[in-house]
PDB file of C-alpha atoms in Angstrom:
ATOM      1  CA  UNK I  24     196.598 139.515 214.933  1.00  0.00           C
ATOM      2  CA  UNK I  25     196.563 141.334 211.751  1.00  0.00           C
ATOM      3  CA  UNK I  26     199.093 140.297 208.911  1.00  0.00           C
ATOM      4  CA  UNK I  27     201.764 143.213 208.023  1.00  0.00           C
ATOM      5  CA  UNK I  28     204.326 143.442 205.548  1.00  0.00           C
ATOM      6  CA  UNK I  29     207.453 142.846 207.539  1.00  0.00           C
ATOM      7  CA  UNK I  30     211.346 144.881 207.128  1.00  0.00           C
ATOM      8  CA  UNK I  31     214.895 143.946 207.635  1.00  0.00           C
ATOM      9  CA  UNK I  32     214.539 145.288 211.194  1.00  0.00           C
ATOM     10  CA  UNK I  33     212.228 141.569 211.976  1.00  0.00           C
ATOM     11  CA  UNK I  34     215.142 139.387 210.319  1.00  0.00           C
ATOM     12  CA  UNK I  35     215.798 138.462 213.549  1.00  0.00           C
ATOM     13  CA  UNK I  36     212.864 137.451 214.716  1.00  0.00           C
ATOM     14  CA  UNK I  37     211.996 135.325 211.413  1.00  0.00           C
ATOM     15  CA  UNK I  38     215.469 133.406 212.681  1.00  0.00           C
ATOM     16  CA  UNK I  39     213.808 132.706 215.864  1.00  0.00           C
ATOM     17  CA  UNK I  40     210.380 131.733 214.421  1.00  0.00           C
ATOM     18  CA  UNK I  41     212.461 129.109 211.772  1.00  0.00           C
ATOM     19  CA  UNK I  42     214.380 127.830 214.936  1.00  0.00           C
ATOM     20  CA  UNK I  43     211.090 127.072 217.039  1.00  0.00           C
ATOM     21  CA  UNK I  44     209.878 125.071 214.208  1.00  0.00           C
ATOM     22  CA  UNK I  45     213.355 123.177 214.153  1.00  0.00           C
ATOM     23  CA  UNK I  46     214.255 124.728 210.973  1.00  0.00           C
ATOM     24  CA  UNK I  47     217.853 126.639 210.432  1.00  0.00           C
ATOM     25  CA  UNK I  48     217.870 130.224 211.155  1.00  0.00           C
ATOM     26  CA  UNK I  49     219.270 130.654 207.707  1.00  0.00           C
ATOM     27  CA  UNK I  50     220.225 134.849 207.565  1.00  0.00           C
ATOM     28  CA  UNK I  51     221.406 134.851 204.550  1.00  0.00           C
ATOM     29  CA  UNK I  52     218.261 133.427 202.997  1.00  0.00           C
ATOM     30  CA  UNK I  53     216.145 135.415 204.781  1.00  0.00           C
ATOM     31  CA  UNK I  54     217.882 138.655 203.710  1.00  0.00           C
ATOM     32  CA  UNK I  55     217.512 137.511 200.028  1.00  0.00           C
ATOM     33  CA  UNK I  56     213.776 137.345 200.493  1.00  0.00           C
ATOM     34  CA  UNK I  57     213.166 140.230 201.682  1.00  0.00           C
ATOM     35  CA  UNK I  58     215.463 142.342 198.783  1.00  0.00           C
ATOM     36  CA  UNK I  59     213.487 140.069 195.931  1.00  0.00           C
ATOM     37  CA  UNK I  60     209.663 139.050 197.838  1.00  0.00           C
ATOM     38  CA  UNK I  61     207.197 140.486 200.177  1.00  0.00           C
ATOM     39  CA  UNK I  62     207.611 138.963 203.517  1.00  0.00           C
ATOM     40  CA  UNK I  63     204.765 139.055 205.473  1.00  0.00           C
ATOM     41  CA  UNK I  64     204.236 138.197 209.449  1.00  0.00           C
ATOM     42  CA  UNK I  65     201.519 138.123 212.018  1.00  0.00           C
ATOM     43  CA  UNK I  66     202.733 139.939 215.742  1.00  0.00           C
ATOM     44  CA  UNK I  67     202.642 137.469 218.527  1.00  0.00           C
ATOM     45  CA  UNK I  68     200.059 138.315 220.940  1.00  0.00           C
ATOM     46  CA  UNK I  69     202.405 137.825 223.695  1.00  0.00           C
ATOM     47  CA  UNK I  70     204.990 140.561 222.500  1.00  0.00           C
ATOM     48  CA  UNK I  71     207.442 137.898 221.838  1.00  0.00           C
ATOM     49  CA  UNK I  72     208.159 138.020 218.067  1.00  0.00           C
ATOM     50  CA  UNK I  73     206.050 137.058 215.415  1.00  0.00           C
ATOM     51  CA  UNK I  74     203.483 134.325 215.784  1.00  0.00           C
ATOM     52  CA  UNK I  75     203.557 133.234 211.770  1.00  0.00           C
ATOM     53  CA  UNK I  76     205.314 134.231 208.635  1.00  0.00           C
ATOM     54  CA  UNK I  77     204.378 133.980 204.678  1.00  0.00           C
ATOM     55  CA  UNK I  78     206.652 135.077 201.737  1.00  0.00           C
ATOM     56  CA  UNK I  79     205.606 135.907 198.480  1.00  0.00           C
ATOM     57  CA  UNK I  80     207.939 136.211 195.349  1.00  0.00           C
ATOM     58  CA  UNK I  81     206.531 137.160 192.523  1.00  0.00           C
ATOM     59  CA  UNK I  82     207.830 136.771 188.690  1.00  0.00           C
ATOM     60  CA  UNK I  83     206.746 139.423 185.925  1.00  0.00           C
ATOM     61  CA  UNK I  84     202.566 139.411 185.550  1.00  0.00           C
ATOM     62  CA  UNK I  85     202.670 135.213 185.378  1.00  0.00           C
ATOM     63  CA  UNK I  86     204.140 133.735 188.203  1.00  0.00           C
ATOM     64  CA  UNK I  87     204.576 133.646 192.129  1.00  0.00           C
ATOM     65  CA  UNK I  88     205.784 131.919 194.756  1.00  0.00           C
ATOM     66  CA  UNK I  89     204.790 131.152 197.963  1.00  0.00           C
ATOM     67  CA  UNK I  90     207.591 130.018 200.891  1.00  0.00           C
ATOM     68  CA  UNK I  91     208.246 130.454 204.517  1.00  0.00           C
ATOM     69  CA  UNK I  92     205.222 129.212 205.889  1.00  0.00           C
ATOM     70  CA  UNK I  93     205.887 128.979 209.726  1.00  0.00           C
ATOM     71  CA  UNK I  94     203.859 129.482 212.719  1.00  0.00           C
ATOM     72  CA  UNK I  95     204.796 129.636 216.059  1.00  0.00           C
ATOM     73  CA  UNK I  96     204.389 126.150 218.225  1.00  0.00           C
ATOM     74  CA  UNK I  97     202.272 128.032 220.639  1.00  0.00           C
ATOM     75  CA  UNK I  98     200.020 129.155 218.158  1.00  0.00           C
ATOM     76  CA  UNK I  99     199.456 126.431 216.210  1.00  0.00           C
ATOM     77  CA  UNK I 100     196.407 125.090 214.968  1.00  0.00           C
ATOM     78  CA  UNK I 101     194.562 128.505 215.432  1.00  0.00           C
ATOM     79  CA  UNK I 102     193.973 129.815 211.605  1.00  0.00           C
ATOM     80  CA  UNK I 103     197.237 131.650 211.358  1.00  0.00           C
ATOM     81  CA  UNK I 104     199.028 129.765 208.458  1.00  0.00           C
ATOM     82  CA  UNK I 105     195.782 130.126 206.366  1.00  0.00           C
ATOM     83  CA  UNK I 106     195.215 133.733 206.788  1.00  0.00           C
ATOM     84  CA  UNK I 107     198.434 134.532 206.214  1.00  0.00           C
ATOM     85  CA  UNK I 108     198.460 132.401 203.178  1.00  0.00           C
ATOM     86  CA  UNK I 109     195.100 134.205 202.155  1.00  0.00           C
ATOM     87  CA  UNK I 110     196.846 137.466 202.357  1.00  0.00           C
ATOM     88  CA  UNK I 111     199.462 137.134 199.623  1.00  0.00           C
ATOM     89  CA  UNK I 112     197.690 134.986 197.779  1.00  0.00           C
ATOM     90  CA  UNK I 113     195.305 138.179 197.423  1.00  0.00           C
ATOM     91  CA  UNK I 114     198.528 140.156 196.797  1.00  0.00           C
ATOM     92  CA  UNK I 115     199.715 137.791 194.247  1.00  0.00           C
ATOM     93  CA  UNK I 116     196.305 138.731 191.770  1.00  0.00           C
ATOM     94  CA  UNK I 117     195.787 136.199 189.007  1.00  0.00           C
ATOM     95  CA  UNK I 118     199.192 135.223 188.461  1.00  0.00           C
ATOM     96  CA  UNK I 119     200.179 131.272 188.678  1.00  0.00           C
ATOM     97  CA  UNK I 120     201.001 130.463 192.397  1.00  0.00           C
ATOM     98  CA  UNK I 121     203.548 127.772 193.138  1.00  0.00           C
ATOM     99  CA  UNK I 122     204.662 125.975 196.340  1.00  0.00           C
ATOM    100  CA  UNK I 123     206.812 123.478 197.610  1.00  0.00           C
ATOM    101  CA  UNK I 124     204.982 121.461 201.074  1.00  0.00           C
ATOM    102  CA  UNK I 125     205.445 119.229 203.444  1.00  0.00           C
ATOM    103  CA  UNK I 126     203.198 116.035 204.189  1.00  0.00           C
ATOM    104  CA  UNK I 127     202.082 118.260 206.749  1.00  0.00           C
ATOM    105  CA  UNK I 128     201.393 121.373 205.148  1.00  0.00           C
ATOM    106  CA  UNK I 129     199.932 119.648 202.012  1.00  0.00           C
ATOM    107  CA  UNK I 130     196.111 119.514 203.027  1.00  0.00           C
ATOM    108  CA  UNK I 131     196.045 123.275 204.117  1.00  0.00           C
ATOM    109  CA  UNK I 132     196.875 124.207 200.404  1.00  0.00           C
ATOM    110  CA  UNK I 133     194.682 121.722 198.660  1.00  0.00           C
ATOM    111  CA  UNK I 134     192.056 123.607 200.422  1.00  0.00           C
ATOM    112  CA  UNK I 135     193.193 126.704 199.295  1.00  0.00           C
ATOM    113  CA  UNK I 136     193.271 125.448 195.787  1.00  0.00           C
ATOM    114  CA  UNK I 137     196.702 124.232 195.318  1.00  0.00           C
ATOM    115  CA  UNK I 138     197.362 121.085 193.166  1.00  0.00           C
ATOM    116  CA  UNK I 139     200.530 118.459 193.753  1.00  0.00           C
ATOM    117  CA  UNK I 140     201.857 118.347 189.967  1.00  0.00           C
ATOM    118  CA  UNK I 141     205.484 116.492 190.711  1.00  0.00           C
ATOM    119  CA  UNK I 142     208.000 115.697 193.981  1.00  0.00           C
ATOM    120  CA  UNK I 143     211.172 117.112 194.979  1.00  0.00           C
ATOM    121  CA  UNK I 144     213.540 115.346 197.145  1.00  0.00           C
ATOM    122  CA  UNK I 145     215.809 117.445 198.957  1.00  0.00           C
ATOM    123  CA  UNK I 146     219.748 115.465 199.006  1.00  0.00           C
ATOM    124  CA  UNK I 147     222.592 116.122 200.573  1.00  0.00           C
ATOM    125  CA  UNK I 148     226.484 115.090 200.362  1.00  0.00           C
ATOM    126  CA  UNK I 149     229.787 114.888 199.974  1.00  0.00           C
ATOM    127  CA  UNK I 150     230.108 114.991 195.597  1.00  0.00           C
ATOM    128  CA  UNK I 151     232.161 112.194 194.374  1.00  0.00           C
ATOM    129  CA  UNK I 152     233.793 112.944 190.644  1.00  0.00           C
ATOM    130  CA  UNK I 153     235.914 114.824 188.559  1.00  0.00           C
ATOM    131  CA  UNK I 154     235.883 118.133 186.626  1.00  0.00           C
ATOM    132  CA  UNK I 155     233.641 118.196 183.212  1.00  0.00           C
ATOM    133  CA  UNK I 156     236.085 120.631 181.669  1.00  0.00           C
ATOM    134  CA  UNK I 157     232.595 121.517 180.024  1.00  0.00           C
ATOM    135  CA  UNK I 158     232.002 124.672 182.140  1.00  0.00           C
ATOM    136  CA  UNK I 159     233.967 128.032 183.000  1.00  0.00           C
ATOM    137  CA  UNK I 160     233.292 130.486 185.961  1.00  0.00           C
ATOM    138  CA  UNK I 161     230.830 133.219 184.697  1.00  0.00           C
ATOM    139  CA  UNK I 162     231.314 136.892 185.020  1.00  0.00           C
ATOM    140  CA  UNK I 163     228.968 139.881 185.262  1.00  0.00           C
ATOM    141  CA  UNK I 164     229.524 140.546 181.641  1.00  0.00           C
ATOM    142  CA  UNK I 165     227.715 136.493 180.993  1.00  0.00           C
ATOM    143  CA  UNK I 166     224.655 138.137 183.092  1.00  0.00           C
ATOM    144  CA  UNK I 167     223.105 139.063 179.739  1.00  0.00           C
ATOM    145  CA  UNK I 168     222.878 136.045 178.381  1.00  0.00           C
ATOM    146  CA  UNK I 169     221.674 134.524 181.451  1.00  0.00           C
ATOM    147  CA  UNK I 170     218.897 136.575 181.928  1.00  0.00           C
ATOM    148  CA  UNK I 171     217.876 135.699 178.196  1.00  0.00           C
ATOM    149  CA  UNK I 172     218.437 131.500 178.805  1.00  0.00           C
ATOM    150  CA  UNK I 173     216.603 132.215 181.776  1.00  0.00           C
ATOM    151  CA  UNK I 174     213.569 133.817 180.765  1.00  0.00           C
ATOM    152  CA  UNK I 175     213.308 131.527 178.010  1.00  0.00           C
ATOM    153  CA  UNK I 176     213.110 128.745 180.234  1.00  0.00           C
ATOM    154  CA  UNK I 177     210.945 129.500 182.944  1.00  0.00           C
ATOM    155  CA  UNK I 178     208.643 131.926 180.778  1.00  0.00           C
ATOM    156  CA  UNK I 179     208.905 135.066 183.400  1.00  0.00           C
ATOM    157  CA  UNK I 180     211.295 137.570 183.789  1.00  0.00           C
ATOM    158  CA  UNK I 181     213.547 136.335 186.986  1.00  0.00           C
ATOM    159  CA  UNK I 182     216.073 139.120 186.473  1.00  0.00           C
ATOM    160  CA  UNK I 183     215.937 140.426 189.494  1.00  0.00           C
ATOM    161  CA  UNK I 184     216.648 137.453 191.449  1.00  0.00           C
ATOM    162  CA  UNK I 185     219.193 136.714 188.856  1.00  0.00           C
ATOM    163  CA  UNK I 186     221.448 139.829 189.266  1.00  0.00           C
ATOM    164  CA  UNK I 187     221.816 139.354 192.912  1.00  0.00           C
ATOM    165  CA  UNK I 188     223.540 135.893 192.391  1.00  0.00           C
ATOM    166  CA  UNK I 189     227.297 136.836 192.032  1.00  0.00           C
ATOM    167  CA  UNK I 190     227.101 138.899 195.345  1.00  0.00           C
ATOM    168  CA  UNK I 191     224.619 136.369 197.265  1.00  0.00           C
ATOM    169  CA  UNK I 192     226.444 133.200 196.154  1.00  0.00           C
ATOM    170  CA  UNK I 193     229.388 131.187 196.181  1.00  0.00           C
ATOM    171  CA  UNK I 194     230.142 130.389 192.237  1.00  0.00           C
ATOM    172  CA  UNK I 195     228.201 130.980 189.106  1.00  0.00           C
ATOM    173  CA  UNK I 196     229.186 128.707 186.136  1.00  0.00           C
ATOM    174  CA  UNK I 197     228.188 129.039 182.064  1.00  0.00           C
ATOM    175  CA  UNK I 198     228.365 126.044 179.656  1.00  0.00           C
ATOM    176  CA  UNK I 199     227.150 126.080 176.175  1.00  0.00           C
ATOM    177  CA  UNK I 200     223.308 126.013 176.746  1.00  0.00           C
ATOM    178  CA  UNK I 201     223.248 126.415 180.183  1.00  0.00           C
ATOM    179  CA  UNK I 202     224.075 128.224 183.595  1.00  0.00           C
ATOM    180  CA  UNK I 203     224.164 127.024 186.864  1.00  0.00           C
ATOM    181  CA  UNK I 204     224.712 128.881 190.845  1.00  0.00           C
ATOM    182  CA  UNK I 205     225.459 127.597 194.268  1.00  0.00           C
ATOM    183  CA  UNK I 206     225.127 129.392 197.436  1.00  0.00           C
ATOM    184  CA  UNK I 207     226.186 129.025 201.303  1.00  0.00           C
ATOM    185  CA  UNK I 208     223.344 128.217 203.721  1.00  0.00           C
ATOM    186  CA  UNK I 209     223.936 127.455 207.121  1.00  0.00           C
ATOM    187  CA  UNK I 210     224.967 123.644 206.799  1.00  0.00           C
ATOM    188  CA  UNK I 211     226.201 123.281 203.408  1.00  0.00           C
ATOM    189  CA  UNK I 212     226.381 124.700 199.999  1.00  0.00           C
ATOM    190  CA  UNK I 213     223.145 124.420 197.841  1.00  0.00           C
ATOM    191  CA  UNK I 214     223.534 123.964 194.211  1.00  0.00           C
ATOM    192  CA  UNK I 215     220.611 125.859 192.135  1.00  0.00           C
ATOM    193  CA  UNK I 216     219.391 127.475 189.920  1.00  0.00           C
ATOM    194  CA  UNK I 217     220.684 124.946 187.158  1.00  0.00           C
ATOM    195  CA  UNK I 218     219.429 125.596 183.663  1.00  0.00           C
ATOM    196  CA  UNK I 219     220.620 123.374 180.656  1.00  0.00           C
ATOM    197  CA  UNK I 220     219.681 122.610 176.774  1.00  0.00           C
ATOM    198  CA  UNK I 221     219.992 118.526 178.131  1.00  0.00           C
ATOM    199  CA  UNK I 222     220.972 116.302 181.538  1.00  0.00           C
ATOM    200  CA  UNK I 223     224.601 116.223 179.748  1.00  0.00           C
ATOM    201  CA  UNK I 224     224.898 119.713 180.554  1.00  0.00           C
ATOM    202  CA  UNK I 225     222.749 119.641 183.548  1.00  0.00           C
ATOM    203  CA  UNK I 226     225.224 117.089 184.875  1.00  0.00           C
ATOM    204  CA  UNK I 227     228.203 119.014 184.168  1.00  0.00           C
ATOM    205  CA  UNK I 228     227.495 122.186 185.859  1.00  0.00           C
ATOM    206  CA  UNK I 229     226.258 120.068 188.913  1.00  0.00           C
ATOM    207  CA  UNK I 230     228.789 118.076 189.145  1.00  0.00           C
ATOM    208  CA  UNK I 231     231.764 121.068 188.586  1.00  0.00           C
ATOM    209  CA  UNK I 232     230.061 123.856 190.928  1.00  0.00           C
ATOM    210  CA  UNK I 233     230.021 120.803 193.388  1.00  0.00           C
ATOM    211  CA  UNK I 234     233.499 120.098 193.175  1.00  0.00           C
ATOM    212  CA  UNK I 235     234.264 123.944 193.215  1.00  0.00           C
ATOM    213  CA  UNK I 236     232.369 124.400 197.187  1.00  0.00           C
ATOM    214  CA  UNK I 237     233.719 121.372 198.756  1.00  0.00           C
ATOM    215  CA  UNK I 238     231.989 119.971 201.653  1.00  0.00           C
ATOM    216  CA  UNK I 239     228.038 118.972 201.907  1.00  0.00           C
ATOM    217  CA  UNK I 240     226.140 120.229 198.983  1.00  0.00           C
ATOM    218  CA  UNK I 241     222.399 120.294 198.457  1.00  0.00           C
ATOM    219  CA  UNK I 242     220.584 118.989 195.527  1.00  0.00           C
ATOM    220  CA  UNK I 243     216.773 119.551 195.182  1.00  0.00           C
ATOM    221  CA  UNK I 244     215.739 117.162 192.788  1.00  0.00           C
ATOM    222  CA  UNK I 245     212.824 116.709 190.727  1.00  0.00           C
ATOM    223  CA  UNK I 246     211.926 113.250 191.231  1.00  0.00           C
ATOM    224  CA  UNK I 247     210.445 113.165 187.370  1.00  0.00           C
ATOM    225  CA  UNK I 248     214.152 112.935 186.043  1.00  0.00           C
ATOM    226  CA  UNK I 249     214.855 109.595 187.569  1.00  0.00           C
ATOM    227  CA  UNK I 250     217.781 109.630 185.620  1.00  0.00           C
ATOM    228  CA  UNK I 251     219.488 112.309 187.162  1.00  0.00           C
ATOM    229  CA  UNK I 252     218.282 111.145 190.764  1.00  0.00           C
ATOM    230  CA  UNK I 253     220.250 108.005 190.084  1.00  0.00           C
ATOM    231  CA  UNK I 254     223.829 109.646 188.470  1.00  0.00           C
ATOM    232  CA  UNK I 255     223.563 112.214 191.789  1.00  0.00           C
ATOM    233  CA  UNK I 256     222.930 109.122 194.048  1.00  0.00           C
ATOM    234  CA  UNK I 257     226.120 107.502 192.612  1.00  0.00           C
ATOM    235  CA  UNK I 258     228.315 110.465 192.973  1.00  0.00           C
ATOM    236  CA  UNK I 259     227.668 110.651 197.337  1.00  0.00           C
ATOM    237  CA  UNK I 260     224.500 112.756 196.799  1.00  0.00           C
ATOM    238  CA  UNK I 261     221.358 110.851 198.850  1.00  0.00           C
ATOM    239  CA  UNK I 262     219.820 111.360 202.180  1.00  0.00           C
ATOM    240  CA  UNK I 263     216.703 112.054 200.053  1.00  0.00           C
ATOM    241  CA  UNK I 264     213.738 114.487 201.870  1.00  0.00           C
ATOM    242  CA  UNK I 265     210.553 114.646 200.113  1.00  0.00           C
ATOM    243  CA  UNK I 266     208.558 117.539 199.261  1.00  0.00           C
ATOM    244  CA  UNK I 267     205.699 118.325 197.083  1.00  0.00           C
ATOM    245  CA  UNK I 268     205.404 121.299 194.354  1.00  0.00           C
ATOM    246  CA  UNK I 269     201.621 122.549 193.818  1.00  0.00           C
ATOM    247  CA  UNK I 270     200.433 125.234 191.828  1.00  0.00           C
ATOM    248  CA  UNK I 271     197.404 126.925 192.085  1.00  0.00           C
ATOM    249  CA  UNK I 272     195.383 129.261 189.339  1.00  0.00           C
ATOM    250  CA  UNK I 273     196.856 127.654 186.112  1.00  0.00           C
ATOM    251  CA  UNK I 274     199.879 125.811 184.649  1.00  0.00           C
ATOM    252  CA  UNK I 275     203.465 126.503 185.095  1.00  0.00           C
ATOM    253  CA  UNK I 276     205.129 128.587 182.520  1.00  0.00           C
ATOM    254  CA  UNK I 277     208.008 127.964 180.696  1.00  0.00           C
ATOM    255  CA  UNK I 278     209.607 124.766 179.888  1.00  0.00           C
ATOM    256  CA  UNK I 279     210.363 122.131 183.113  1.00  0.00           C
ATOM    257  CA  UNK I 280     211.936 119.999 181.023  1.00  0.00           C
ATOM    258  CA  UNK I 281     215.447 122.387 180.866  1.00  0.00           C
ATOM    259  CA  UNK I 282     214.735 123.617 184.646  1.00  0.00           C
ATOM    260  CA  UNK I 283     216.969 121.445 186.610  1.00  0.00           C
ATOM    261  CA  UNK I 284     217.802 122.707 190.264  1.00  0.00           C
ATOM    262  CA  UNK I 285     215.396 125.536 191.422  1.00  0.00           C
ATOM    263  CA  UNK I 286     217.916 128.841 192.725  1.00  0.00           C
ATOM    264  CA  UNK I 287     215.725 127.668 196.103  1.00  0.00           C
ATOM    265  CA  UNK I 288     213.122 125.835 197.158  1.00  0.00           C
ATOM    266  CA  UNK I 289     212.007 129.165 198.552  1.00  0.00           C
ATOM    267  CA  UNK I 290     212.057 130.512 195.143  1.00  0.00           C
ATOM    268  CA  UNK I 291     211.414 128.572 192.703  1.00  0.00           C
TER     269      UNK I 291
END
């Protein structure tokens, strides 16, 4: 039961792990990890697809990210999760390690180091409003500047994640002092990355890409900026579901306070 760095040709069987767990199968997630992160899976014993998976993302010489923690129900409670987690957290060097987890998940990290430094509440719906006529649909030819607001703001070079946005997702909008994304996941369309100079911008990109997808969106909300919590709750956004973000090995970079909607919980 030795962890290996997994390929495209497992994608399936990552679907069938998430779906044991009760989670979404979620393809076209999956497929984004493994072109930007290191996806790493234990065999199952039993020949029957993988027994536990691990992702790591990592951002310039700073940053990582750990997602996709899943182990297979008849293997729980048998060491997997940890040694998986020990893996890439040896792959990941002394760069900043961040993580969103579950009540249940939560005590494995803090034994691996981790730290809970704010909540995230996961909240989907139908958006209620009208257009900001503050934001325009963005182009290849905005990517530049992206890339710069970007960097800026989270204090690592995302690039890479960033130029796969216009062919992975759904819209991406530009507003003076900030850019926002949504994608298509299984159930509904999820709203993030959102980067803005203030929650008046913030707001405005939300509220527009929202409009734009139609249907359920997702929101994953950092519980610190009440404020916004409450406008998103008053425009058909709730059904809140709580997570934690820890970090491990140092602080953050960049600057939380213009980092509004991570691009995924997955990454950050």
């Amino acid at each position: 039961m030795t962890p290996r760095r997994l390929t495209l040709a497992d994608l399936d069987d990552c679907g069938r792990l998430a779906k044991d767990r009760g989670w979404l199968p979620e393809r076209h997630k999956w497929a984004l990890l493994f072109e930007v992160g290191e996806v790493y899976g234990i065999d199952a014993p039993d020949g029957d697809g993988l027994a536990s998976t691990t992702v790591l993302t990592r951002y310039g010489a700073g940053h990582a990210v750990i997602s996709m923690v899943l182990t297979a129900s008849r293997y729980g409670r048998r060491g997997l999760a940890r040694d998986l987690m020990a893996h890439a957290l040896a792959q990941a060097g002394d760069r900043v390690v961040s993580l969103h987890a579950t009540e249940n998940g939560r005590p494995l990290y803090e034994t691996l180091g981790f730290r809970t430094v704010g909540r995230v509440a996961k909240r989907t719906g139908v958006f209620r409003g009208e257009p900001s006529g503050r934001t325009r649909a963005a182009t290849e030819t905005d990517l530049g500047e992206i890339v710069a607001m970007d960097a800026e703001v989270f204090g690592t070079d995302r690039s890479a994640l960033l130029r796969r946005m216009f062919a992975f997702g759904e819209q991406v909008r530009i507003a003076e002092g900030g850019f926002g994304h949504c994608w298509r996941n299984d159930d509904n369309v999820v709203v993030g990355p959102v980067v803005a100079r203030d929650e008046e911008t913030a707001r405005a990109l939300i509220g527009d890409l929202a409009l734009d997808a139609g249907g359920e969106v997702r929101l994953d909300l950092d519980l610190a900026k009440d404020e916004l919590v409450r406008w998103a709750d008053g425009h058909g956004i709730g059904s809140p579901w709580e997570v934690s973000l820890m970090v491990r090995g140092g602080v953050l970079p960049g600057d939380r306070s213009r980092q509004y909607l991570p691009f995924m919980q997955a990454l950050g």
